[in-house]
Each structure stands twice: as C-alpha cells, then as structure tokens.
Coordinates of C-alpha atoms in Angstrom, one line a residue:
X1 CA 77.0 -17.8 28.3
X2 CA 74.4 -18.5 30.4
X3 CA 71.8 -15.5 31.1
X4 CA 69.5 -15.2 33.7
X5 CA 66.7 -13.2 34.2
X6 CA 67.2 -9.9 35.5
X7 CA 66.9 -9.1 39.4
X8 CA 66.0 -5.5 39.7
X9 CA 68.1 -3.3 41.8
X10 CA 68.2 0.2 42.1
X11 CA 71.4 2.1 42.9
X12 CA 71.4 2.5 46.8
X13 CA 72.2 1.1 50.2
X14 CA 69.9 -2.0 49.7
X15 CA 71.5 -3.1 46.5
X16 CA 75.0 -3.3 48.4
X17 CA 73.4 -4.9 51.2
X18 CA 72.5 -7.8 48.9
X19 CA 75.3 -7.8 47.5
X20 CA 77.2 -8.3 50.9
X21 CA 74.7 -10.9 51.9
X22 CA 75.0 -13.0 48.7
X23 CA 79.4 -12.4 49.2
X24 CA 78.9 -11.4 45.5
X25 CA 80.2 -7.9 43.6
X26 CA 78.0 -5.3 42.5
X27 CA 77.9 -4.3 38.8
X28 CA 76.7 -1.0 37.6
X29 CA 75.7 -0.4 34.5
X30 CA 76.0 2.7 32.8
X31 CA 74.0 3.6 29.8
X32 CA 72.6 6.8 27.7
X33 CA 69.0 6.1 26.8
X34 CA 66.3 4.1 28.4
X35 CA 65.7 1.4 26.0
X36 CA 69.6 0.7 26.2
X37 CA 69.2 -0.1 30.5
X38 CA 66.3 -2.0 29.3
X39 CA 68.4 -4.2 26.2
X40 CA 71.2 -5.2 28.7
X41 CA 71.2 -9.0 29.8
X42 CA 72.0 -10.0 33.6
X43 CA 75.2 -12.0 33.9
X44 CA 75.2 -14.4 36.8
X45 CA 77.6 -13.7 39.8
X46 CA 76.9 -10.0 39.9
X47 CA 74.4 -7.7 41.8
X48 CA 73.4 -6.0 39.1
X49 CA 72.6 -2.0 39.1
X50 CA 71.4 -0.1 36.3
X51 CA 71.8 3.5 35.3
X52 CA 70.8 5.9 33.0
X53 CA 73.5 8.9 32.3
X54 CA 70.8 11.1 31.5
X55 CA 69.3 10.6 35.0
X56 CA 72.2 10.5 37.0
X57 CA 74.6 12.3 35.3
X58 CA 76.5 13.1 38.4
X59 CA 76.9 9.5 39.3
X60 CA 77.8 8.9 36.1
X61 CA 80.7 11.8 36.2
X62 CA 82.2 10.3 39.1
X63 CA 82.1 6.7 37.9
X64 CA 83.9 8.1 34.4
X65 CA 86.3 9.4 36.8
X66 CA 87.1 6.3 38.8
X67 CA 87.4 4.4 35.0
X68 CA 90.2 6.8 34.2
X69 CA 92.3 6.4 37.4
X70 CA 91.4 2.8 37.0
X71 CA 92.3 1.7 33.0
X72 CA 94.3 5.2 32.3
X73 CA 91.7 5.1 29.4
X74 CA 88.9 7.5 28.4
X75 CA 85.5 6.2 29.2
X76 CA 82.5 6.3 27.7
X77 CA 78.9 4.6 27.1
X78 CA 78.2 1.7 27.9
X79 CA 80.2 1.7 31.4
X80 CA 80.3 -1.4 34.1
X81 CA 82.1 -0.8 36.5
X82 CA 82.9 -3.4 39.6
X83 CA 82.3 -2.6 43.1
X84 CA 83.7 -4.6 46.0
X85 CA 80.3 -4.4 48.4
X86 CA 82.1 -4.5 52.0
X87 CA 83.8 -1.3 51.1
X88 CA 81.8 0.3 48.2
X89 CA 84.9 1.0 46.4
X90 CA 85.5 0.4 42.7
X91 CA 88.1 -2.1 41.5
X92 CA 87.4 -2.7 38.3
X93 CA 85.8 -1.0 35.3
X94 CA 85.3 -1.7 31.4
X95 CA 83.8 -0.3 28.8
X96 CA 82.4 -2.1 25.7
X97 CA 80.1 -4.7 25.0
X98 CA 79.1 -8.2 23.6
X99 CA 75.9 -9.7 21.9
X100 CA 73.8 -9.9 25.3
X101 CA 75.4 -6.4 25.7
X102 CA 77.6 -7.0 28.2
X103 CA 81.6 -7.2 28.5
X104 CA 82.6 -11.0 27.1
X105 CA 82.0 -13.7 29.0
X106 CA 85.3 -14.6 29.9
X107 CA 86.4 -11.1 31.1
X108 CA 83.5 -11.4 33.5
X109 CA 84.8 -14.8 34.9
X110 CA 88.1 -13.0 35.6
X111 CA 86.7 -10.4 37.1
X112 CA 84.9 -12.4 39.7
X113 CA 87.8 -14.7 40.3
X114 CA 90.4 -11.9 41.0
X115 CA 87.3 -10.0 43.6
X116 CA 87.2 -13.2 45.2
X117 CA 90.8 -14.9 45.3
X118 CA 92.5 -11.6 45.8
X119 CA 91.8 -9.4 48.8
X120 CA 95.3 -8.7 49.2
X121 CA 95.7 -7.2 46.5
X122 CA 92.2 -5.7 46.0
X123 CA 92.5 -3.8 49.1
X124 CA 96.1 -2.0 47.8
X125 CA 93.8 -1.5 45.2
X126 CA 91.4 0.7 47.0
X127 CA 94.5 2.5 49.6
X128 CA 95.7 3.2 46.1
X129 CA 92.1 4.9 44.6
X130 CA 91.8 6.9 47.5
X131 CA 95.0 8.1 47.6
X132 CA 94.4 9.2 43.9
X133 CA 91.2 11.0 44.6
X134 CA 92.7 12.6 47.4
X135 CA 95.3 14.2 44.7
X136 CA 92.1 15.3 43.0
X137 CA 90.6 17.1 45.7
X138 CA 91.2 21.2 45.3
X139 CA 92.6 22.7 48.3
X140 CA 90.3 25.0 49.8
X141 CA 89.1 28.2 48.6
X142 CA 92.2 30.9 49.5
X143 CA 91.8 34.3 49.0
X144 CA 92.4 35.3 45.2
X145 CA 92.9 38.6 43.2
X146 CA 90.6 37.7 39.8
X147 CA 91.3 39.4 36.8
X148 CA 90.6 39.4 33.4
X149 CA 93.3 36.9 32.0
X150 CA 91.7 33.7 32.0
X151 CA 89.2 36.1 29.6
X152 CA 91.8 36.8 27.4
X153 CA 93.3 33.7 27.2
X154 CA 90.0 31.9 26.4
X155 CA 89.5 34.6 23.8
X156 CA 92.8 33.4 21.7
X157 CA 92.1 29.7 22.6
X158 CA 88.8 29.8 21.1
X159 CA 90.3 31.2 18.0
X160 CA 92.9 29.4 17.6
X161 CA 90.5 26.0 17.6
X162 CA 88.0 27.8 15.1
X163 CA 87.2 26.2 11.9
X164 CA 87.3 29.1 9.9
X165 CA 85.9 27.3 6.7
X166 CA 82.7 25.5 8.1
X167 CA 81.8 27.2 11.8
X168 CA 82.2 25.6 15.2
X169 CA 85.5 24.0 17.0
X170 CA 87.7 21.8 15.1
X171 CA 86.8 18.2 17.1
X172 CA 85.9 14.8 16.1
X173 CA 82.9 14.3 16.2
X174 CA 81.9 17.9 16.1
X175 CA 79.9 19.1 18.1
X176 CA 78.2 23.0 18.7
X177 CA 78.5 23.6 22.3
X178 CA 76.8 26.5 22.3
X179 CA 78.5 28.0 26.1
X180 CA 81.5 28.3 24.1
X181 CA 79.6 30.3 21.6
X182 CA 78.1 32.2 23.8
X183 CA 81.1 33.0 25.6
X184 CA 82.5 34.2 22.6
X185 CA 79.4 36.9 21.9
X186 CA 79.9 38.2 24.9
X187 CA 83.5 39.0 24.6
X188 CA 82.1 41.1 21.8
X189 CA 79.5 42.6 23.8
X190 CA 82.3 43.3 26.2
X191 CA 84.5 45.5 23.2
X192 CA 81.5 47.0 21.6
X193 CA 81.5 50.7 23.3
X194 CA 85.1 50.3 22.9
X195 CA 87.6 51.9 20.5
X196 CA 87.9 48.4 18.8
X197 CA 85.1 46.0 18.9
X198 CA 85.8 42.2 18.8
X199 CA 84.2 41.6 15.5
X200 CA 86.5 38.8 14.8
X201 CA 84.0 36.7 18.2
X202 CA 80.8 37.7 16.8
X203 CA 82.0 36.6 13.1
X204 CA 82.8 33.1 14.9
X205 CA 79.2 33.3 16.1
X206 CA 77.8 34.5 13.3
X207 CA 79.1 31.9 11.0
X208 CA 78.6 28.9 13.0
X209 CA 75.1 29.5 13.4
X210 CA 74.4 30.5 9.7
X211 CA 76.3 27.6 8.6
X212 CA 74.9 25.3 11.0
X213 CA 71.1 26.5 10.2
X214 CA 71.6 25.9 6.7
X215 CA 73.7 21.8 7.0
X216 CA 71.6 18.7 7.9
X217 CA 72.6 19.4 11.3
X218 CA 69.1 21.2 11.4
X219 CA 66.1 19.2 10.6
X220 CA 62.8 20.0 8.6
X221 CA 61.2 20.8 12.0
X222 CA 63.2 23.3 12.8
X223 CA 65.4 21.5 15.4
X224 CA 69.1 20.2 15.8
X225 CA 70.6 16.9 16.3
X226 CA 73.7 16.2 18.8
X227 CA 76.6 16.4 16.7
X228 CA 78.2 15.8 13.6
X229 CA 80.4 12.9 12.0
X230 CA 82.4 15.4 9.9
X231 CA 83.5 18.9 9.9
X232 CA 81.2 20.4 7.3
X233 CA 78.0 19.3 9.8
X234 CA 76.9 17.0 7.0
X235 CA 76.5 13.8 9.0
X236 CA 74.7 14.4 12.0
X237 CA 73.8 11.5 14.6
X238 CA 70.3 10.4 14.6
X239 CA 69.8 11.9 18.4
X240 CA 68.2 15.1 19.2
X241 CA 68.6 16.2 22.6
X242 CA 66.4 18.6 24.6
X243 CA 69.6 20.3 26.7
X244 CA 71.6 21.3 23.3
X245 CA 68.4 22.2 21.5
X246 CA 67.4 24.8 24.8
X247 CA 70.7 25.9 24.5
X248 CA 70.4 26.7 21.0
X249 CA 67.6 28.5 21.1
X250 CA 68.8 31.1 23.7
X251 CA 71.9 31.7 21.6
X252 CA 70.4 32.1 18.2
X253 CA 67.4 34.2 20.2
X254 CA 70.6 36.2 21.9
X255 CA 72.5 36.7 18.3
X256 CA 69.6 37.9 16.6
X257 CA 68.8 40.5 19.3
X258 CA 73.2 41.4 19.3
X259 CA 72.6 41.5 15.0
X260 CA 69.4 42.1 13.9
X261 CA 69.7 40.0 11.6
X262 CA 66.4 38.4 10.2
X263 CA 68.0 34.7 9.7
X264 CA 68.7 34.3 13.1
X265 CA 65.3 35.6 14.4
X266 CA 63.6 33.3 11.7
X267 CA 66.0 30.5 13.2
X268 CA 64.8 31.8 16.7
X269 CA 61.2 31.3 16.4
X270 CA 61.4 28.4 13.8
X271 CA 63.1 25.9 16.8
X272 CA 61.0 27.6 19.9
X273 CA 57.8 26.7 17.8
X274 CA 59.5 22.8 17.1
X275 CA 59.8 23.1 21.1
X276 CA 56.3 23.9 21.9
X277 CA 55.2 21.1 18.6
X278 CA 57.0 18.1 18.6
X279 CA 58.6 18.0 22.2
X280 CA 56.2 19.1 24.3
X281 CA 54.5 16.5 26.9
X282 CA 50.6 16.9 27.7
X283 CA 51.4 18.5 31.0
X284 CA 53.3 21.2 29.4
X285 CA 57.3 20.0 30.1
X286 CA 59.2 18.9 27.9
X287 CA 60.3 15.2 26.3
X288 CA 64.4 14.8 27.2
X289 CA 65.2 13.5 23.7
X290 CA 64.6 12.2 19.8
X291 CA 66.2 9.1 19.1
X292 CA 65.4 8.9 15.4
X293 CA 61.6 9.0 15.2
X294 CA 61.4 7.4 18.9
X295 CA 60.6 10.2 21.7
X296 CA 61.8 9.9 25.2
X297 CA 59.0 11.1 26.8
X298 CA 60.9 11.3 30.5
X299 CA 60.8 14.8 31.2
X300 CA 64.5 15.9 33.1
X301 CA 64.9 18.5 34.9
X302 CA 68.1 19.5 33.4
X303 CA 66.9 19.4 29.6
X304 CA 64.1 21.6 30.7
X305 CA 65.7 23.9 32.3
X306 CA 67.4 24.7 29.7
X307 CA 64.4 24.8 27.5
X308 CA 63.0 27.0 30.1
X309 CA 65.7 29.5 29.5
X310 CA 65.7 29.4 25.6
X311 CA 62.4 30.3 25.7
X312 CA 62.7 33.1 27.6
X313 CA 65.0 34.5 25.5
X314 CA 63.1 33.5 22.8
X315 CA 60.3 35.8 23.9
X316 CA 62.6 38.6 24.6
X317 CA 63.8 38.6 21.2
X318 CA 60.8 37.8 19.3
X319 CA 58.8 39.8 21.7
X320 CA 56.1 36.8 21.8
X321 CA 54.5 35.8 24.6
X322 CA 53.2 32.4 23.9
X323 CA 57.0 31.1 24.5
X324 CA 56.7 33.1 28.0
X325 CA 53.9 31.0 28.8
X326 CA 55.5 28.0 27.8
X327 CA 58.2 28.1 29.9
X328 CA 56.4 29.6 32.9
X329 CA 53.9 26.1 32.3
X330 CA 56.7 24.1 31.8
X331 CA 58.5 25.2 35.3
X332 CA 54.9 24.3 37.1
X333 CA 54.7 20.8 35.4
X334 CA 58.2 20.3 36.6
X335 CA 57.1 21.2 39.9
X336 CA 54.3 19.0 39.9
X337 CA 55.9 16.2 38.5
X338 CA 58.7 16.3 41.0
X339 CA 56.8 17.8 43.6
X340 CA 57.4 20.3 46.6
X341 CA 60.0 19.3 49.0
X342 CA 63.8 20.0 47.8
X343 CA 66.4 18.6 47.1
X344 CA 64.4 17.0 44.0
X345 CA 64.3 13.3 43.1
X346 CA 65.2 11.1 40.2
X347 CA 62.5 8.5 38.8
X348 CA 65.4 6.4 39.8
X349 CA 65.2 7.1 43.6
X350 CA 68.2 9.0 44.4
X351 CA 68.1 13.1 45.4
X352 CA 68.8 14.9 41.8
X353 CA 72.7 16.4 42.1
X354 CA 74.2 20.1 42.0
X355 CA 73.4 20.0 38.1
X356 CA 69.6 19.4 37.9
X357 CA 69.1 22.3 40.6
X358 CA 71.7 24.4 39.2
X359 CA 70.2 24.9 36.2
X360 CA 66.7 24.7 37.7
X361 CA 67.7 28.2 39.7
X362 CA 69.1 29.8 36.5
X363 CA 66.1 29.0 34.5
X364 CA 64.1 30.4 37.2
X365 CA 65.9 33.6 37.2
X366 CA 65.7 33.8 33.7
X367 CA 61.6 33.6 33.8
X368 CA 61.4 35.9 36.9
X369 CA 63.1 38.3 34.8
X370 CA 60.6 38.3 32.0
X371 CA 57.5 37.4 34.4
X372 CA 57.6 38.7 37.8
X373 CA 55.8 35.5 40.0
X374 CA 55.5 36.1 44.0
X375 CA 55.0 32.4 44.2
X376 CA 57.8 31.6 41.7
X377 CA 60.1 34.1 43.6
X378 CA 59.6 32.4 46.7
X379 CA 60.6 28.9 44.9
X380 CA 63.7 30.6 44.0
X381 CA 64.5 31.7 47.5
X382 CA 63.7 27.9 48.8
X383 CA 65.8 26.7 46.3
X384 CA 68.8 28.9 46.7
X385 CA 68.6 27.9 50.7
X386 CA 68.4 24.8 50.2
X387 CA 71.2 24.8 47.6
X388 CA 73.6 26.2 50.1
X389 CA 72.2 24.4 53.2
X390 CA 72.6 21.0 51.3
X391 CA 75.4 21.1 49.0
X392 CA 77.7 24.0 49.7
X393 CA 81.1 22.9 51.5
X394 CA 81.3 25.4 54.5
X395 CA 84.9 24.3 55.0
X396 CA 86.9 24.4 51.2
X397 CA 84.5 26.0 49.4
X398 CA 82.4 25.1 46.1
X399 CA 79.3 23.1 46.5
X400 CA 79.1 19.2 45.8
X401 CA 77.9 17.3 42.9
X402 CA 76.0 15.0 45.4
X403 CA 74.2 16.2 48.5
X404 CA 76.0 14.6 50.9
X405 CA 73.0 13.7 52.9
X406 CA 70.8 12.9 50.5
X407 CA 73.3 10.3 48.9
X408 CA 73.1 6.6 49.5
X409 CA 75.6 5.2 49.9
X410 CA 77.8 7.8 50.7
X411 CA 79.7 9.2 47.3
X412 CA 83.4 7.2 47.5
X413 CA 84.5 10.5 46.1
X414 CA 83.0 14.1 47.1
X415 CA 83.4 15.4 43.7
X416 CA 83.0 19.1 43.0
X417 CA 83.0 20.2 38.7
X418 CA 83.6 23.4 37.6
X419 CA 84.4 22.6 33.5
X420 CA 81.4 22.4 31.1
X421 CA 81.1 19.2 29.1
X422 CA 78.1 17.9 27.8
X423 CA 76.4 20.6 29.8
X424 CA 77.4 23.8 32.0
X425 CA 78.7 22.8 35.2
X426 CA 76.7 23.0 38.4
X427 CA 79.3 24.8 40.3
X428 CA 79.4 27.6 37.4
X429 CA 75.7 27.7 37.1
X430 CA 75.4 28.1 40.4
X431 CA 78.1 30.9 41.2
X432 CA 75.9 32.5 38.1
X433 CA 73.0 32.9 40.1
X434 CA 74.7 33.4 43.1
X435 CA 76.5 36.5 41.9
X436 CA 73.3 37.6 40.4
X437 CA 71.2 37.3 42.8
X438 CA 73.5 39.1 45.5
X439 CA 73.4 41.9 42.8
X440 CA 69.8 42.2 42.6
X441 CA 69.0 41.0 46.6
X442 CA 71.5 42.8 48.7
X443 CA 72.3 39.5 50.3
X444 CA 76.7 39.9 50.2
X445 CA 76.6 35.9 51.7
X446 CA 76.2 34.8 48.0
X447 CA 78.6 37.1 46.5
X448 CA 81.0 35.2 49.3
X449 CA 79.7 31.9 48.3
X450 CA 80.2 32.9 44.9
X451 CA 83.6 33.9 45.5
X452 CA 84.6 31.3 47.3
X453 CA 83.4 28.8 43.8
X454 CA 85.4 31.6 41.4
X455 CA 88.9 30.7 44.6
X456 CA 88.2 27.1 44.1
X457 CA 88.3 26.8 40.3
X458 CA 90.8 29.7 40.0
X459 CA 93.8 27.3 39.6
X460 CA 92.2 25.4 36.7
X461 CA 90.8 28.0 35.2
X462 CA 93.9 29.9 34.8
X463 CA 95.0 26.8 33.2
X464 CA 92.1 25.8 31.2
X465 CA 90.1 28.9 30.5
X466 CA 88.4 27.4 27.5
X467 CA 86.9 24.7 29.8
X468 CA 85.2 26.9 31.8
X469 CA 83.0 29.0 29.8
X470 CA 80.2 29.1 32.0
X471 CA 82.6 30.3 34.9
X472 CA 84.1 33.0 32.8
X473 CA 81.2 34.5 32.5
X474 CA 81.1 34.6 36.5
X475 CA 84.4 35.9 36.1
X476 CA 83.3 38.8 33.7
X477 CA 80.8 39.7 36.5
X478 CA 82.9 39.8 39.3
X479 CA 85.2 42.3 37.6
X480 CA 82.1 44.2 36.4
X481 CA 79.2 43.6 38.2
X482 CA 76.0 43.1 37.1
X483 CA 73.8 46.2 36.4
X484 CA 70.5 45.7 38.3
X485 CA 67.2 47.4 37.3
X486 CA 63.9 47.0 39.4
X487 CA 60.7 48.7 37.3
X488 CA 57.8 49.5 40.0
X489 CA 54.4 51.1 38.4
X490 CA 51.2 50.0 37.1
X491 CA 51.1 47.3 34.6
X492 CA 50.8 48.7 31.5
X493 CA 53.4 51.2 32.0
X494 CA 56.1 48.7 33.7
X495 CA 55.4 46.2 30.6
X496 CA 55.9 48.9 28.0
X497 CA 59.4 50.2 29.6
X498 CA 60.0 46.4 29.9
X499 CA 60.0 45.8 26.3
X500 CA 61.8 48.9 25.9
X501 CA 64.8 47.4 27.5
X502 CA 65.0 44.5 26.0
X503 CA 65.6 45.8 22.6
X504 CA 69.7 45.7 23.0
X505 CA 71.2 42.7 23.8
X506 CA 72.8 43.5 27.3
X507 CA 74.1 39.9 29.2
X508 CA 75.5 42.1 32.1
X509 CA 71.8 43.9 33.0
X510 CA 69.1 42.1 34.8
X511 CA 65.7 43.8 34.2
X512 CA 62.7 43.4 37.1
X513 CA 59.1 44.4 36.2
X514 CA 56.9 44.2 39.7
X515 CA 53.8 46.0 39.6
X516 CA 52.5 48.1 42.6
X517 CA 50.6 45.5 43.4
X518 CA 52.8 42.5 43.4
X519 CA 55.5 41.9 46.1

C-alpha cells in the first residue's frame, strides 16, 4: 500500500471544505493517547482528520454512537469513521487496524469505491441515520414526580454485580469506577441515623478500597492504574490516568473521614502526595496520564478537575493545607493556560464540550467551599451563565454535549448524556451544581434547570439506575435538599468552626467560611 505523507487537518469546517473541493471523503481518526494520532499513516484518497478521545471526548461519544447504529457493533479505539463531505454525514465506520495503523488496504478501496459509485444508495443511507438519531432524541422535559426508587433499585443492582471475594464490579476488564462506589457510601450515609444502617454499602466500599490498596493495581508511588485484566486486580494495564486517580483520591479521602479508619487516610495522603510529585506540571496543573514510564504532559481540563476535587477533599480529611493550595494553583494554571473568555478551547481548536466545563464548575465548588475566593466566586458565576446561555436547550430541556454555536461544523447529532462511563456525565455534573448552587444562592432558575435535567433522564434512569450514579445523587438531593451553612466572622474564628465541621463526613451539607472582610 502506498503511503503518503500526512496533510494536516484539523477537525472543522475547513477540513470538509477540502474535502468537497478535492470530491474526496473525509476520514477521522479516532485515537486515545497522543503518540497513537501521531503513529497513524495517511492513506491516499481520504481528507484525513485526526483526534484524540482524551481531547474531544464528546466528539468522540457521538462518533461511538453513529459506529453502533452503523455496524450494530460496539466501538472502540482506534475508530475511522467515513464522512460523505457534501452532507457531513457518516456512512461508514470501522474499527481496527493494520501495520501502517490503518483499516487494510483493500477495505479502504471499497470504501472509496461505494462513496463514489453509489449516491443512491449512500443518501438512503443518511435519510436512514437521521431517522435513527431522531429515535434517540428524548422527548422533552415533562413534568415528573421523583422519588426514591431509582435509589433503591440501584442499591440492589449494585449488590447483585459485587464481587464479594475480591472488591469492585464483576466486569471484564475490571475496572474501579469509583461514582459507583461513591454512590454506594452514600446510600449508607443516607441509613446511618436510621434504625438500620446500610452496612452491607459501606462493607462494598470498604473492601474494594482495602483490597484494591493492597493488589498491583496501586503502584510504589502511591497511585492507581486504569483497570485490571482479571478479577483479583492482579494485572493491571500499564496506563495511569489523571481523571480515575482524582477520583480516587476524593473517595478514599471521603471513606476515611465516614470510617476513621487509619488505612484509608494513609491511602488518602499517600496518592495526594504522588499527585503533587510525579504528576504535577511546572505551572502547577496537572499531567493527563502515565503510559508506562512516558508522561503526558497535556494538561485537560477534565483530568484536573477532578484532581482539583480530590484534593480538596483530601485536605478536608487530612486537615492539610498544602493539597488546598494545590488545587486552588492548579485551577489558576488552568485558567491561564486556557485563558479568560468561556466556553474554553481544546489545543485542538474546537470550544471544549458540556464535560470539560461540567466538571470545571464542580471542582470549583468544591474549592470555594474549602477556600472562600471573591475572584474565584465570580469565575463560578461566569461559568454557570455561560453554561446555561451556551449549552442549555431552552425548548426540551438538558444541556448539550457540544455548544451549539461554538461547534464547527454543526454536530449531525445534538447529543445530550446523562450515564457515567469513563467519566461522570456532564449533564449530571451539571444538575449537581445546579441544585447546589440554587441551595446555597437563592437563585430557583437552577433548581428549574436542574429539574428540567432530573425530567429528561427520568425515563432512563428508572430503567438504568446503576448507569446513572452521578444523577442519583442529584436525585437524593432533590428529595432532600442540601443543607446550606454560610460562616461569617473574623478569620481565625470562621477557620476554627470550619474545621470543626468537617470532622463527619456529611455529602448532603455544603459549608461556606467568608470572613467580614471578604464578599
């Protein structure tokens, strides 16, 4: 197979614009990693886009998507799909790869003779897709009455899918997903005043995380890798990632302030200080991932978001507040890095999706709550506006995955995600802080935007409780809403009762410490 050398493209409007001029296909590439973009070859008769998941991941969902109504197949990395440039429509998609890292030769050759002797049948093709995305689409937001069943019934699921002998969710390959785990403390939380606490949750906490400390899951640093091989954790992948590791740390910080146990606190402070070591950048943000000894160095906002937040509660329950600094030095590189005006961008060009800024605002809260910040509280308010001014859907309900318009070209699909996967969703992050916020601002128009996310998901969470862990947990304050406490004194005094406070372990209390002087 002939290769040539690579044209650069970058996902957009000008990359389809070639592609219509040169009457050829465009090709996206989909990969995890930046060295694996970097590896592909450049097949001839393509316009040839490349991706990384990790910096697009919203992209990426929709393309995943449009693979499975395409192949009735599962997707996966590395992804090409095929777009037809005069409508911007998939028709084709594959996953796999040969020795220049690319589907086979011949496949190729197909593909480019059906795009080009076939528009019959590639435009049935696309009346077809959009009719199938169209099925897809929830109806709007209806007026609901919530209650506390989707709770339970992710309660039992959770159990039943337990692996009672080594910790964690019976999957191949396993992996921690520490929402669900969380999820599953605070249905404790939730019995503990009760007449019969949940102990049988906070054993399937408790257990994972011992269990997991103590496997090759966790390294000599102090850190964890992505998953595991088999169900005893005792072949992990060679990847460390920055969003499961900042997830991590706020659960093992969270159980050892529910416990008091001392292994989890050791755990605790053991991975914030292989944070603040081995990951962090000279600018104080953090690198995205370890792939074996290599470090990728691009700092995303989604990773450190969620580094952001496991330090926090890191400081909380180690009462430390070095990690507090961290995180409130890691927010400002963030800003610097990708600079003042909202929506965000990627390094690749496009305006960052639902997802990055999602978990960007719950950080943010997160931080404000353990270091009031005029300046940072006015970030938060810019970032909630723009939030709702950008991506909410006044009409159904929900916000979108991509701004609508900030995205170019415009999405083929205006896909909204409420289920966790490798991540919390956007839409339940945001709800989240929505809900939150309302409790603590006064402002009701996010409890109704809030709402309105909770009406929209309703039907699939009823179905799929267990998917939606993060949303649950919206759920859980909607029925009981959050308790809000705002400390006003001199600085001393506020600090001390501060600490005070955050002795118990209480998810459903938000805790404010603004001096006299501070706004």
């Amino acid at each position: 197979m002939s290769i040539d050398p690579p044209t650069p493209h970058r996902w957009g409007t000008a990359a389809f614009a070639h592609a219509r001029e040169t009457r050829q296909p465009l090709l996206l590439c989909i990969t995890r990693g930046p060295r694996a973009a970097h590896d592909l070859a450049h097949p001839p008769g393509f316009v040839v886009v490349r991706i990384d998941r990790d910096e697009q991941p919203a992209l990426d969902r929709l393309c995943q998507l449009a693979h499975q109504l395409l192949t009735q197949s599962p997707g996966g990395w590395p992804l090409f799909v095929f777009f037809d440039a005069s409508t911007e429509l998939p028709f084709f998609s594959v996953a796999g790869t040969d020795a220049h890292g690319l589907p086979p030769a011949s496949l190729l050759a197909r593909i480019r003779a059906f795009h080009d002797a076939e528009p019959d049948t590639l435009a049935a093709q696309h009346a077809a897709l959009r009719a199938a995305f169209a099925d897809l689409r929830p109806p709007p937001a209806s007026t609901a009455t919530f209650d506390d069943a989707p709770l339970r019934a992710a309660r039992q699921t959770l159990a039943a899918a337990f692996d009672f002998e080594h910790g964690g969710f019976v999957t191949t390959p396993k992996f921690v997903r520490p929402w669900l785990l969380e999820r599953l403390l605070r249905d404790w939380r939730r019995s503990a005043t009760g007449s019969t606490p949940d102990l049988q949750a906070l054993y399937m906490v408790t257990m994972t995380l011992t269990r997991l400390a103590k496997s090759p899951m966790c390294t000599s640093s102090g850190a964890f890798h992505d998953h595991s091989t088999q169900a005893d954790w005792s072949s992990p992948n060679a990847s460390l990632t920055l969003g499961d590791n900042g997830a991590l740390l706020a659960l093992y910080a969270q159980t050892a302030l529910a416990t008091g146990e001392p292994e989890f606190t050791i755990v605790t402070r053991r991975l914030a200080t292989a944070l603040l070591r081995d990951w962090r950048l000279p600018d104080g943000a953090f690198a995205t991932a370890f792939h074996g000894a290599a470090r990728d160095d691009r700092a995303l906002p989604i990773g450190n978001s969620q580094a952001i937040r496991g330090l926090v509660w890191a400081a909380r329950t180690l009462r430390d507040a070095q990690f507090t600094d961290a995180a409130a030095t890691a927010l400002a590189a963030l800003q610097q890095r990708y600079g003042a005006a909202l929506p965000w961008s990627t390094t690749a060009g496009q305006a960052a999706g639902l997802e990055e800024h999602a978990a960007l605002a719950d950080a943010v809260l997160e931080l404000l709550q353990q270091r009031w910040d005029p300046a940072l509280h006015q970030f938060f308010e810019s970032l909630l506006t723009m939030l709702r001014t950008e991506f909410e859907d006044p009409e159904a309900g929900g916000y979108f995955d991509l701004a609508p318009r900030h995205t170019q070209p415009k999405s083929f699909h205006d896909l909204k995600t409420f289920g966790d996967e490798t991540m919390p969703a956007g839409n339940a992050l945001l709800a989240r802080v929505l809900r939150r916020s309302a409790a603590w601002s006064g402002d009701q128009t996010r409890d109704v935007s809030a709402d309105r996310i909770l009406a929209l998901a309703w039907p699939a969470l009823v179905r799929q409780p267990q998917a939606h862990a993060t949303l649950l947990g919206v759920l859980e304050e909607t029925l009981v809403r959050p308790e809000v406490l705002v400390l006003r004194g001199a600085g001393t005094e506020i600090e001390n009762a501060l600490l005070d406070l955050q002795r118990v372990y209480a998810p459903m209390r938000l805790v404010f410490a603004i001096s006299d002087t501070e706004r």
